[in-house]
GROMACS .gro file of C-alpha atoms in nm:
model
   84
    1VAL     CA    1  18.240  10.691  12.286
    2TYR     CA    2  18.136  10.532  12.035
    3ARG     CA    3  17.904  10.207  11.979
    4ARG     CA    4  17.794  10.021  11.686
    5ALA     CA    5  17.500   9.962  11.829
    6SER     CA    6  17.138   9.945  11.689
    7ARG     CA    7  16.785   9.934  11.811
    8ILE     CA    8  16.534   9.638  11.765
    9THR     CA    9  16.208   9.624  11.883
   10PHE     CA   10  16.018   9.215  11.901
   11LYS     CA   11  15.707   9.124  11.882
   12LEU     CA   12  15.565   8.780  11.980
   13VAL     CA   13  15.332   8.725  11.668
   14SER     CA   14  15.129   8.395  11.590
   15GLN     CA   15  15.178   8.481  11.204
   16THR     CA   16  15.402   8.722  10.958
   17GLY     CA   17  15.312   9.075  10.971
   18GLY     CA   18  15.010   8.972  11.271
   19GLU     CA   19  14.937   9.171  11.595
   20ALA     CA   20  15.144   9.181  11.861
   21ILE     CA   21  15.051   8.938  12.165
   22ALA     CA   22  15.042   9.106  12.491
   23ASP     CA   23  15.123   8.959  12.839
   24THR     CA   24  15.453   8.764  12.632
   25SER     CA   25  15.787   8.819  12.910
   26TRP     CA   26  16.068   8.874  12.744
   27THR     CA   27  16.462   8.755  12.778
   28VAL     CA   28  16.736   8.897  12.531
   29MET     CA   29  17.091   8.668  12.576
   30THR     CA   30  17.432   8.695  12.383
   31LYS     CA   31  17.513   8.374  12.221
   32ASP     CA   32  17.683   8.237  12.484
   33GLY     CA   33  17.360   8.277  12.696
   34LYS     CA   34  17.409   8.599  12.930
   35THR     CA   35  17.139   8.797  12.987
   36VAL     CA   36  17.185   9.167  12.833
   37GLY     CA   37  16.766   9.259  12.906
   38GLU     CA   38  16.472   9.127  13.024
   39THR     CA   39  16.097   9.279  12.938
   40LEU     CA   40  15.706   9.231  12.977
   41GLY     CA   41  15.478   9.300  12.715
   42ALA     CA   42  15.412   9.327  12.339
   43PHE     CA   43  15.668   9.513  12.225
   44SER     CA   44  16.007   9.432  12.449
   45VAL     CA   45  16.256   9.746  12.298
   46HIS     CA   46  16.646   9.745  12.293
   47VAL     CA   47  16.948   9.918  12.209
   48LEU     CA   48  17.171   9.633  12.130
   49GLN     CA   49  17.596   9.599  11.994
   50GLU     CA   50  17.644   9.448  11.678
   51GLY     CA   51  17.657   9.032  11.782
   52ASP     CA   52  17.480   8.752  11.712
   53TYR     CA   53  17.178   8.698  11.995
   54PHE     CA   54  16.958   8.499  12.143
   55VAL     CA   55  16.571   8.593  12.204
   56ALA     CA   56  16.323   8.396  12.388
   57ALA     CA   57  15.927   8.478  12.478
   58ARG     CA   58  15.756   8.340  12.725
   59HIS     CA   59  15.345   8.305  12.696
   60GLN     CA   60  15.103   8.172  12.856
   61ASP     CA   61  15.358   7.884  12.999
   62ARG     CA   62  15.467   7.833  12.676
   63VAL     CA   63  15.848   7.968  12.491
   64TYR     CA   64  15.897   8.044  12.114
   65ASP     CA   65  16.239   8.162  12.041
   66SER     CA   66  16.445   8.289  11.779
   67GLU     CA   67  16.818   8.374  11.737
   68PHE     CA   68  16.925   8.713  11.508
   69THR     CA   69  17.211   8.905  11.445
   70VAL     CA   70  17.295   9.294  11.507
   71ARG     CA   71  17.435   9.521  11.301
   72ALA     CA   72  17.520   9.903  11.384
   73ASP     CA   73  17.262  10.159  11.228
   74ASP     CA   74  17.032   9.840  11.141
   75ASP     CA   75  16.703   9.974  11.365
   76ARG     CA   76  16.465   9.692  11.339
   77GLU     CA   77  16.172   9.485  11.410
   78ILE     CA   78  16.179   9.122  11.493
   79GLU     CA   79  15.875   8.903  11.496
   80VAL     CA   80  15.926   8.558  11.737
   81LEU     CA   81  15.634   8.313  11.555
   82VAL     CA   82  15.412   8.154  11.783
   83GLN     CA   83  15.436   7.805  11.700
   84PRO     CA   84  15.213   7.562  11.780
   0.00000   0.00000   0.00000
């Protein structure tokens, strides 16, 4: 079985290119709201099939989110920026 997927690493940052913020709870969902992964930590790593997704990062009772698209064989890091 061959699947078109990529390894995606998420990190919550206070500025672009910044250090990952610890104690972050992550939820990755499809565009229609189906949860495909949950993790806890500064970095969240998932292997996801091609498609459109939504990620929510919870830290200190605040939620930060981002939409993104996964393309096959495009392993990458996605930064979710803390908005004041």
